[in-house]
Amino acid sequence: MLQNGILTILLLIMSNVFMTLAWYGHLRLQQTGVSSNWPLIGVIVFSWAIAFFEYCCQVPANRIGFVGNGGPFSLVQLKVIQECISLVVFAVIADMIFQYEQLHWNHAVAALCLVAAVYFVFMKP
């Protein structure tokens, strides 16, 4: 069960890297001039091509991690874990490729609220 939990987390991290690149990477490509002349449909297809790999990680993560399939997490726990990972991955990638985007105190407070959400979703009712 522990192995399923670790594998789930690793797959969710990989999934969110692909997701963040699919959703926001095209903006960086536009800034660098690589895709500034692409039609919108080209940008959409490019993003969907990246998103394919997101789904290749996300779907197995949910299957492996779900308690109904022998994993350690409930549906709600999987969702909260995914959202927290999503925001951490976004912050790291945004810092790497959008270096002019600064994080401020309110972002740290929001992150603490997410940690609290994880705590509460794992509490026994």
Coordinates of C-alpha atoms in Angstrom, one line a residue:
M1 CA 0.0 0.0 0.0
L2 CA 2.9 2.4 0.8
Q3 CA 4.4 1.7 -2.6
N4 CA 1.1 2.5 -4.3
G5 CA 1.0 5.8 -2.4
I6 CA 4.5 6.8 -3.4
L7 CA 3.9 5.8 -7.0
T8 CA 0.7 7.8 -7.0
I9 CA 2.5 10.9 -5.8
L10 CA 5.3 10.5 -8.3
L11 CA 2.9 10.1 -11.2
L12 CA 0.9 13.1 -10.0
I13 CA 4.0 15.2 -9.9
M14 CA 4.9 14.1 -13.5
S15 CA 1.3 14.7 -14.6
N16 CA 1.4 18.2 -13.2
V17 CA 4.7 19.1 -14.9
F18 CA 3.1 18.1 -18.2
M19 CA -0.1 19.9 -17.3
T20 CA 1.7 23.1 -16.4
L21 CA 3.7 23.1 -19.6
A22 CA 0.6 22.4 -21.7
W23 CA -1.4 25.2 -20.0
Y24 CA 1.3 27.9 -19.7
G25 CA 4.3 26.8 -21.8
H26 CA 2.9 28.2 -25.0
L27 CA 2.9 31.7 -23.3
R28 CA 6.6 31.4 -22.8
L29 CA 7.1 30.2 -26.4
Q30 CA 5.1 33.2 -27.6
Q31 CA 7.3 35.6 -25.5
T32 CA 10.5 34.1 -27.0
G33 CA 9.1 34.4 -30.5
V34 CA 8.9 30.7 -31.2
S35 CA 5.1 30.5 -31.5
S36 CA 4.2 34.2 -31.9
N37 CA 3.0 33.6 -35.5
W38 CA 1.2 30.3 -34.8
P39 CA -2.5 30.4 -35.4
L40 CA -4.6 29.7 -32.2
I41 CA -5.5 26.2 -33.5
G42 CA -1.8 25.4 -33.7
V43 CA -1.2 26.5 -30.1
I44 CA -4.2 24.4 -29.0
V45 CA -2.9 21.3 -30.9
F46 CA 0.6 21.8 -29.4
S47 CA -0.9 22.1 -25.9
W48 CA -3.0 19.0 -26.4
A49 CA 0.0 17.0 -27.6
I50 CA 1.7 17.9 -24.3
A51 CA -1.5 17.2 -22.3
F52 CA -1.6 13.7 -23.7
F53 CA 1.4 12.9 -21.5
E54 CA -0.4 14.5 -18.6
Y55 CA -3.2 12.0 -18.9
C56 CA -0.8 9.1 -19.4
C57 CA 0.4 9.9 -15.8
Q58 CA -2.8 11.2 -14.2
V59 CA -5.1 8.3 -15.0
P60 CA -2.7 5.6 -13.8
A61 CA -2.0 7.7 -10.7
N62 CA -5.7 7.9 -9.8
R63 CA -6.2 4.2 -10.5
I64 CA -3.2 3.1 -8.5
G65 CA -3.9 5.5 -5.6
F66 CA -7.6 5.0 -5.3
V67 CA -8.7 3.0 -2.3
G68 CA -11.2 1.1 -4.4
N69 CA -8.4 -0.4 -6.4
G70 CA -6.2 -1.2 -3.4
G71 CA -4.5 2.2 -3.1
P72 CA -4.3 4.2 0.1
F73 CA -6.3 7.3 -0.9
S74 CA -10.0 8.2 -1.1
L75 CA -11.4 10.1 -4.0
V76 CA -11.4 13.4 -2.1
Q77 CA -7.8 12.8 -0.8
L78 CA -6.6 12.1 -4.3
K79 CA -8.1 15.4 -5.5
V80 CA -6.7 17.5 -2.7
I81 CA -3.3 15.9 -3.1
Q82 CA -3.4 16.6 -6.9
E83 CA -4.4 20.3 -6.3
C84 CA -1.5 20.8 -3.8
I85 CA 1.0 19.2 -6.2
S86 CA -0.4 21.3 -9.0
L87 CA 0.2 24.5 -7.2
V88 CA 3.7 23.6 -6.1
V89 CA 4.7 22.4 -9.5
F90 CA 3.2 25.6 -11.0
A91 CA 5.2 27.8 -8.6
V92 CA 8.4 26.0 -9.4
I93 CA 7.9 26.0 -13.2
A94 CA 6.6 29.6 -13.2
D95 CA 9.8 30.6 -11.3
M96 CA 11.9 28.8 -13.8
I97 CA 10.4 30.0 -17.1
F98 CA 8.6 33.2 -16.0
Q99 CA 11.3 34.6 -13.8
Y100 CA 9.6 38.0 -13.7
E101 CA 6.6 36.6 -11.9
Q102 CA 7.2 37.1 -8.2
L103 CA 5.6 35.2 -5.3
H104 CA 4.4 37.4 -2.4
W105 CA 3.2 37.0 1.2
N106 CA -0.4 36.3 0.1
H107 CA 0.8 33.4 -2.0
A108 CA 2.5 31.9 1.0
V109 CA -0.6 32.3 3.1
A110 CA -2.6 30.6 0.4
A111 CA -0.1 27.7 0.4
L112 CA -0.5 27.3 4.1
C113 CA -4.3 27.1 3.6
L114 CA -3.7 24.3 1.1
V115 CA -1.5 22.5 3.7
A116 CA -4.4 22.9 6.1
A117 CA -6.8 21.5 3.5
V118 CA -4.6 18.4 3.2
Y119 CA -4.5 18.0 7.0
F120 CA -8.3 18.3 7.3
V121 CA -9.0 15.9 4.4
F122 CA -6.9 13.2 6.0
M123 CA -8.5 13.6 9.4
K124 CA -10.9 10.9 10.5
P125 CA -14.4 12.3 10.8

